[in-house]
PDB file of C-alpha atoms in Angstrom:
ATOM      1  CA  MET A   1     -23.409 115.133 -36.771  1.00  0.00           C
ATOM      2  CA  GLN A   2     -24.765 111.794 -37.888  1.00  0.00           C
ATOM      3  CA  SER A   3     -23.618 108.542 -36.368  1.00  0.00           C
ATOM      4  CA  PRO A   4     -22.250 106.010 -38.828  1.00  0.00           C
ATOM      5  CA  VAL A   5     -24.669 103.290 -39.790  1.00  0.00           C
ATOM      6  CA  PRO A   6     -23.523 100.039 -38.191  1.00  0.00           C
ATOM      7  CA  TRP A   7     -22.684  97.148 -40.479  1.00  0.00           C
ATOM      8  CA  VAL A   8     -25.286  94.401 -40.185  1.00  0.00           C
ATOM      9  CA  PRO A   9     -24.398  91.048 -41.697  1.00  0.00           C
ATOM     10  CA  GLN A  10     -26.971  89.459 -43.944  1.00  0.00           C
ATOM     11  CA  GLN A  11     -25.896  85.894 -43.251  1.00  0.00           C
ATOM     12  CA  PRO A  12     -24.235  84.000 -40.402  1.00  0.00           C
ATOM     13  CA  ALA A  13     -20.477  83.820 -40.103  1.00  0.00           C
ATOM     14  CA  ALA A  14     -18.914  81.157 -42.262  1.00  0.00           C
ATOM     15  CA  THR A  15     -18.486  77.667 -40.912  1.00  0.00           C
ATOM     16  CA  ARG A  16     -15.039  76.160 -40.579  1.00  0.00           C
ATOM     17  CA  PRO A  17     -15.500  72.521 -41.624  1.00  0.00           C
ATOM     18  CA  GLU A  18     -11.886  71.641 -40.769  1.00  0.00           C
ATOM     19  CA  ILE A  19     -12.648  72.594 -37.169  1.00  0.00           C
ATOM     20  CA  ASP A  20     -16.325  71.685 -36.878  1.00  0.00           C
ATOM     21  CA  ALA A  21     -15.659  68.026 -37.691  1.00  0.00           C
ATOM     22  CA  ARG A  22     -13.305  67.714 -34.698  1.00  0.00           C
ATOM     23  CA  LEU A  23     -15.705  69.014 -32.029  1.00  0.00           C
ATOM     24  CA  THR A  24     -17.989  67.164 -29.650  1.00  0.00           C
ATOM     25  CA  ALA A  25     -21.675  67.555 -30.459  1.00  0.00           C
ATOM     26  CA  GLU A  26     -21.985  69.867 -27.460  1.00  0.00           C
ATOM     27  CA  LEU A  27     -19.133  72.120 -28.567  1.00  0.00           C
ATOM     28  CA  ALA A  28     -20.450  72.166 -32.135  1.00  0.00           C
ATOM     29  CA  SER A  29     -23.738  73.437 -30.672  1.00  0.00           C
ATOM     30  CA  VAL A  30     -21.810  76.130 -28.762  1.00  0.00           C
ATOM     31  CA  VAL A  31     -20.166  77.244 -32.011  1.00  0.00           C
ATOM     32  CA  ALA A  32     -23.526  77.338 -33.802  1.00  0.00           C
ATOM     33  CA  THR A  33     -24.990  79.448 -30.992  1.00  0.00           C
ATOM     34  CA  ALA A  34     -21.973  81.784 -31.087  1.00  0.00           C
ATOM     35  CA  ARG A  35     -22.421  82.104 -34.847  1.00  0.00           C
ATOM     36  CA  ARG A  36     -26.089  83.082 -34.393  1.00  0.00           C
ATOM     37  CA  ARG A  37     -25.166  85.489 -31.593  1.00  0.00           C
ATOM     38  CA  ALA A  38     -22.581  87.211 -33.807  1.00  0.00           C
ATOM     39  CA  LEU A  39     -25.185  87.611 -36.543  1.00  0.00           C
ATOM     40  CA  ARG A  40     -27.811  88.944 -34.147  1.00  0.00           C
ATOM     41  CA  ASP A  41     -25.329  91.380 -32.567  1.00  0.00           C
ATOM     42  CA  GLY A  42     -24.357  92.700 -35.979  1.00  0.00           C
ATOM     43  CA  ASP A  43     -20.760  91.503 -35.652  1.00  0.00           C
ATOM     44  CA  ARG A  44     -18.731  90.543 -38.686  1.00  0.00           C
ATOM     45  CA  GLN A  45     -17.313  87.437 -37.060  1.00  0.00           C
ATOM     46  CA  ILE A  46     -17.428  85.119 -34.086  1.00  0.00           C
ATOM     47  CA  ASP A  47     -15.153  86.409 -31.356  1.00  0.00           C
ATOM     48  CA  THR A  48     -14.016  84.952 -28.047  1.00  0.00           C
ATOM     49  CA  ALA A  49     -16.776  86.713 -26.082  1.00  0.00           C
ATOM     50  CA  HIS A  50     -19.420  85.074 -28.301  1.00  0.00           C
ATOM     51  CA  LEU A  51     -17.805  81.712 -27.619  1.00  0.00           C
ATOM     52  CA  LEU A  52     -17.597  82.344 -23.856  1.00  0.00           C
ATOM     53  CA  HIS A  53     -21.250  83.402 -23.716  1.00  0.00           C
ATOM     54  CA  SER A  54     -22.387  80.258 -25.531  1.00  0.00           C
ATOM     55  CA  LEU A  55     -20.128  78.036 -23.421  1.00  0.00           C
ATOM     56  CA  ILE A  56     -21.534  79.341 -20.150  1.00  0.00           C
ATOM     57  CA  GLU A  57     -25.118  79.012 -21.334  1.00  0.00           C
ATOM     58  CA  SER A  58     -24.827  75.415 -22.490  1.00  0.00           C
ATOM     59  CA  ASP A  59     -21.955  73.585 -20.791  1.00  0.00           C
ATOM     60  CA  PRO A  60     -22.355  72.493 -17.139  1.00  0.00           C
ATOM     61  CA  GLU A  61     -18.648  71.586 -16.922  1.00  0.00           C
ATOM     62  CA  VAL A  62     -17.710  75.139 -17.935  1.00  0.00           C
ATOM     63  CA  ARG A  63     -20.118  76.612 -15.382  1.00  0.00           C
ATOM     64  CA  ALA A  64     -18.635  74.382 -12.689  1.00  0.00           C
ATOM     65  CA  ALA A  65     -15.108  75.484 -13.613  1.00  0.00           C
ATOM     66  CA  LEU A  66     -16.133  79.127 -13.275  1.00  0.00           C
ATOM     67  CA  GLY A  67     -17.323  78.600  -9.718  1.00  0.00           C
ATOM     68  CA  ALA A  68     -20.337  79.634  -7.705  1.00  0.00           C
ATOM     69  CA  GLY A  69     -23.595  80.992  -9.086  1.00  0.00           C
ATOM     70  CA  PRO A  70     -22.969  84.676  -8.271  1.00  0.00           C
ATOM     71  CA  GLN A  71     -19.721  84.653 -10.256  1.00  0.00           C
ATOM     72  CA  ILE A  72     -21.415  83.083 -13.280  1.00  0.00           C
ATOM     73  CA  ALA A  73     -24.230  85.627 -12.986  1.00  0.00           C
ATOM     74  CA  ARG A  74     -21.711  88.494 -13.054  1.00  0.00           C
ATOM     75  CA  VAL A  75     -19.983  87.080 -16.145  1.00  0.00           C
ATOM     76  CA  LEU A  76     -23.316  86.561 -17.919  1.00  0.00           C
ATOM     77  CA  GLY A  77     -24.335  90.082 -16.894  1.00  0.00           C
ATOM     78  CA  TYR A  78     -21.289  91.542 -18.643  1.00  0.00           C
ATOM     79  CA  LEU A  79     -21.871  89.365 -21.690  1.00  0.00           C
ATOM     80  CA  VAL A  80     -25.491  90.500 -21.931  1.00  0.00           C
ATOM     81  CA  GLN A  81     -24.391  94.127 -21.519  1.00  0.00           C
ATOM     82  CA  ARG A  82     -22.033  93.558 -24.411  1.00  0.00           C
ATOM     83  CA  SER A  83     -25.012  92.624 -26.579  1.00  0.00           C
ATOM     84  CA  ILE A  84     -26.905  95.788 -25.656  1.00  0.00           C
ATOM     85  CA  GLY A  85     -24.140  98.353 -25.700  1.00  0.00           C
ATOM     86  CA  TYR A  86     -21.070  97.411 -23.686  1.00  0.00           C
ATOM     87  CA  GLY A  87     -19.498  95.846 -26.755  1.00  0.00           C
ATOM     88  CA  LEU A  88     -20.236  98.663 -29.170  1.00  0.00           C
ATOM     89  CA  ARG A  89     -16.592  99.706 -29.012  1.00  0.00           C
ATOM     90  CA  TRP A  90     -15.820  96.228 -30.370  1.00  0.00           C
ATOM     91  CA  GLN A  91     -18.431  96.280 -33.117  1.00  0.00           C
ATOM     92  CA  GLY A  92     -16.958  96.492 -36.575  1.00  0.00           C
ATOM     93  CA  SER A  93     -13.429  95.767 -35.379  1.00  0.00           C
ATOM     94  CA  VAL A  94     -11.366  92.621 -35.722  1.00  0.00           C
ATOM     95  CA  GLU A  95     -10.518  90.943 -32.427  1.00  0.00           C
ATOM     96  CA  ASP A  96      -6.823  90.215 -32.499  1.00  0.00           C
ATOM     97  CA  SER A  97      -5.073  89.755 -29.193  1.00  0.00           C
ATOM     98  CA  GLY A  98      -1.728  89.074 -30.812  1.00  0.00           C
ATOM     99  CA  THR A  99      -1.830  85.307 -30.292  1.00  0.00           C
ATOM    100  CA  VAL A 100      -1.688  84.767 -34.038  1.00  0.00           C
ATOM    101  CA  PRO A 101      -0.053  86.779 -36.809  1.00  0.00           C
ATOM    102  CA  VAL A 102      -2.067  89.817 -37.815  1.00  0.00           C
ATOM    103  CA  VAL A 103      -4.422  89.112 -40.685  1.00  0.00           C
ATOM    104  CA  ARG A 104      -6.004  91.470 -43.144  1.00  0.00           C
ATOM    105  CA  ALA A 105      -9.572  92.437 -42.264  1.00  0.00           C
ATOM    106  CA  THR A 106     -10.863  90.840 -45.458  1.00  0.00           C
ATOM    107  CA  ASP A 107      -9.271  87.507 -44.470  1.00  0.00           C
ATOM    108  CA  ALA A 108     -10.865  87.659 -41.030  1.00  0.00           C
ATOM    109  CA  GLU A 109     -14.249  88.591 -42.442  1.00  0.00           C
ATOM    110  CA  ALA A 110     -14.117  85.775 -44.976  1.00  0.00           C
ATOM    111  CA  SER A 111     -13.283  83.191 -42.315  1.00  0.00           C
ATOM    112  CA  GLY A 112     -16.157  84.252 -40.076  1.00  0.00           C
ATOM    113  CA  TRP A 113     -13.898  84.001 -37.013  1.00  0.00           C
ATOM    114  CA  SER A 114     -11.755  86.591 -35.290  1.00  0.00           C
ATOM    115  CA  PRO A 115      -8.056  85.661 -35.224  1.00  0.00           C
ATOM    116  CA  SER A 116      -8.265  85.222 -31.433  1.00  0.00           C
ATOM    117  CA  ALA A 117     -11.334  82.973 -31.639  1.00  0.00           C
ATOM    118  CA  ALA A 118      -9.716  80.881 -34.362  1.00  0.00           C
ATOM    119  CA  ALA A 119      -6.539  80.552 -32.270  1.00  0.00           C
ATOM    120  CA  ALA A 120      -8.584  79.549 -29.207  1.00  0.00           C
ATOM    121  CA  MET A 121     -10.415  76.886 -31.187  1.00  0.00           C
ATOM    122  CA  GLU A 122      -7.178  75.520 -32.653  1.00  0.00           C
ATOM    123  CA  GLY A 123      -5.728  75.480 -29.126  1.00  0.00           C
ATOM    124  CA  ALA A 124      -8.791  73.610 -27.842  1.00  0.00           C
ATOM    125  CA  LEU A 125      -8.314  70.992 -30.544  1.00  0.00           C
ATOM    126  CA  ALA A 126      -4.634  70.631 -29.615  1.00  0.00           C
ATOM    127  CA  ARG A 127      -5.510  70.371 -25.903  1.00  0.00           C
ATOM    128  CA  ALA A 128      -8.043  67.619 -26.633  1.00  0.00           C
ATOM    129  CA  GLN A 129      -5.464  65.747 -28.679  1.00  0.00           C
ATOM    130  CA  LEU A 130      -2.964  65.958 -25.794  1.00  0.00           C
ATOM    131  CA  ARG A 131      -5.629  64.470 -23.522  1.00  0.00           C
ATOM    132  CA  GLY A 132      -6.046  61.639 -26.032  1.00  0.00           C
ATOM    133  CA  ALA A 133      -9.541  62.737 -27.012  1.00  0.00           C
ATOM    134  CA  ALA A 134     -10.659  62.592 -30.621  1.00  0.00           C
ATOM    135  CA  ARG A 135     -12.816  65.719 -30.260  1.00  0.00           C
ATOM    136  CA  ALA A 136     -12.512  68.980 -28.346  1.00  0.00           C
ATOM    137  CA  GLY A 137     -15.063  69.799 -25.671  1.00  0.00           C
ATOM    138  CA  GLY A 138     -16.202  72.960 -23.939  1.00  0.00           C
ATOM    139  CA  ILE A 139     -13.648  72.746 -21.137  1.00  0.00           C
ATOM    140  CA  ASP A 140     -10.856  72.548 -23.732  1.00  0.00           C
ATOM    141  CA  LEU A 141     -12.109  75.775 -25.280  1.00  0.00           C
ATOM    142  CA  LEU A 142     -12.515  77.485 -21.899  1.00  0.00           C
ATOM    143  CA  ALA A 143      -8.921  76.580 -21.008  1.00  0.00           C
ATOM    144  CA  ARG A 144      -7.648  78.117 -24.259  1.00  0.00           C
ATOM    145  CA  LEU A 145      -9.782  81.241 -23.854  1.00  0.00           C
ATOM    146  CA  ALA A 146      -8.432  81.725 -20.324  1.00  0.00           C
ATOM    147  CA  ALA A 147      -4.868  81.366 -21.618  1.00  0.00           C
ATOM    148  CA  ASP A 148      -5.112  84.458 -23.846  1.00  0.00           C
ATOM    149  CA  PRO A 149      -4.917  87.463 -21.500  1.00  0.00           C
ATOM    150  CA  GLU A 150      -5.751  89.951 -24.255  1.00  0.00           C
ATOM    151  CA  CYS A 151      -8.827  88.334 -25.810  1.00  0.00           C
ATOM    152  CA  ARG A 152     -12.317  89.755 -25.350  1.00  0.00           C
ATOM    153  CA  ALA A 153     -13.469  86.747 -23.329  1.00  0.00           C
ATOM    154  CA  VAL A 154     -10.748  87.366 -20.746  1.00  0.00           C
ATOM    155  CA  GLN A 155     -11.596  91.080 -20.703  1.00  0.00           C
ATOM    156  CA  VAL A 156     -15.165  90.116 -19.783  1.00  0.00           C
ATOM    157  CA  LEU A 157     -13.982  87.581 -17.189  1.00  0.00           C
ATOM    158  CA  ARG A 158     -11.655  90.165 -15.652  1.00  0.00           C
ATOM    159  CA  ARG A 159     -14.420  92.781 -15.427  1.00  0.00           C
ATOM    160  CA  ALA A 160     -16.623  90.209 -13.683  1.00  0.00           C
ATOM    161  CA  GLY A 161     -13.908  89.480 -11.124  1.00  0.00           C
ATOM    162  CA  VAL A 162     -12.687  86.155 -12.513  1.00  0.00           C
ATOM    163  CA  ASP A 163      -8.940  85.555 -12.457  1.00  0.00           C
ATOM    164  CA  ALA A 164      -8.445  83.951 -15.875  1.00  0.00           C
ATOM    165  CA  GLU A 165      -4.907  82.812 -15.086  1.00  0.00           C
ATOM    166  CA  LEU A 166      -6.101  81.026 -11.949  1.00  0.00           C
ATOM    167  CA  LEU A 167      -9.042  79.577 -13.882  1.00  0.00           C
ATOM    168  CA  GLY A 168      -6.714  78.216 -16.552  1.00  0.00           C
ATOM    169  CA  GLY A 169      -4.473  76.709 -13.873  1.00  0.00           C
ATOM    170  CA  ARG A 170      -7.423  74.980 -12.185  1.00  0.00           C
ATOM    171  CA  ILE A 171      -8.569  73.513 -15.487  1.00  0.00           C
ATOM    172  CA  ALA A 172      -5.046  72.298 -16.307  1.00  0.00           C
ATOM    173  CA  ALA A 173      -4.762  70.652 -12.889  1.00  0.00           C
ATOM    174  CA  GLU A 174      -7.941  68.617 -13.411  1.00  0.00           C
TER     175      GLU A 174
END
């Protein structure tokens, strides 16, 4: 029996100008890195695990919120495993944790973002606005990722021993 040939995108996931313009330079860089990671991994769209991976790699405030070095190393270990096989069960599927209405696969593919990632980004923008900030930063996105118990980022955090609900509470308290 032959294995199905995985879908490999020929170009990076689409940009979302309505979102990109409202991000700090640092968070825009995180999104660009997540976009490249999705392309390299052969994923059809940016998902919350791509965003979490990029956040941890580039944002010191996010790393500090996650805690000590060993905990960050465990999370990064799971994220790297995802790139080399752990996430194969996710490949070719649309991440939808139920935080937004279900969308057709063609809509999700065209947007370049999973419904959960798009909802997290919109939530980060709303959180920044509530703080009185003109642009969303990495900690805003981490808070929104942690608030969605069914997204892929929280699945990774959970497997690495991070209590996402407690993490979200700590971020909200700061």
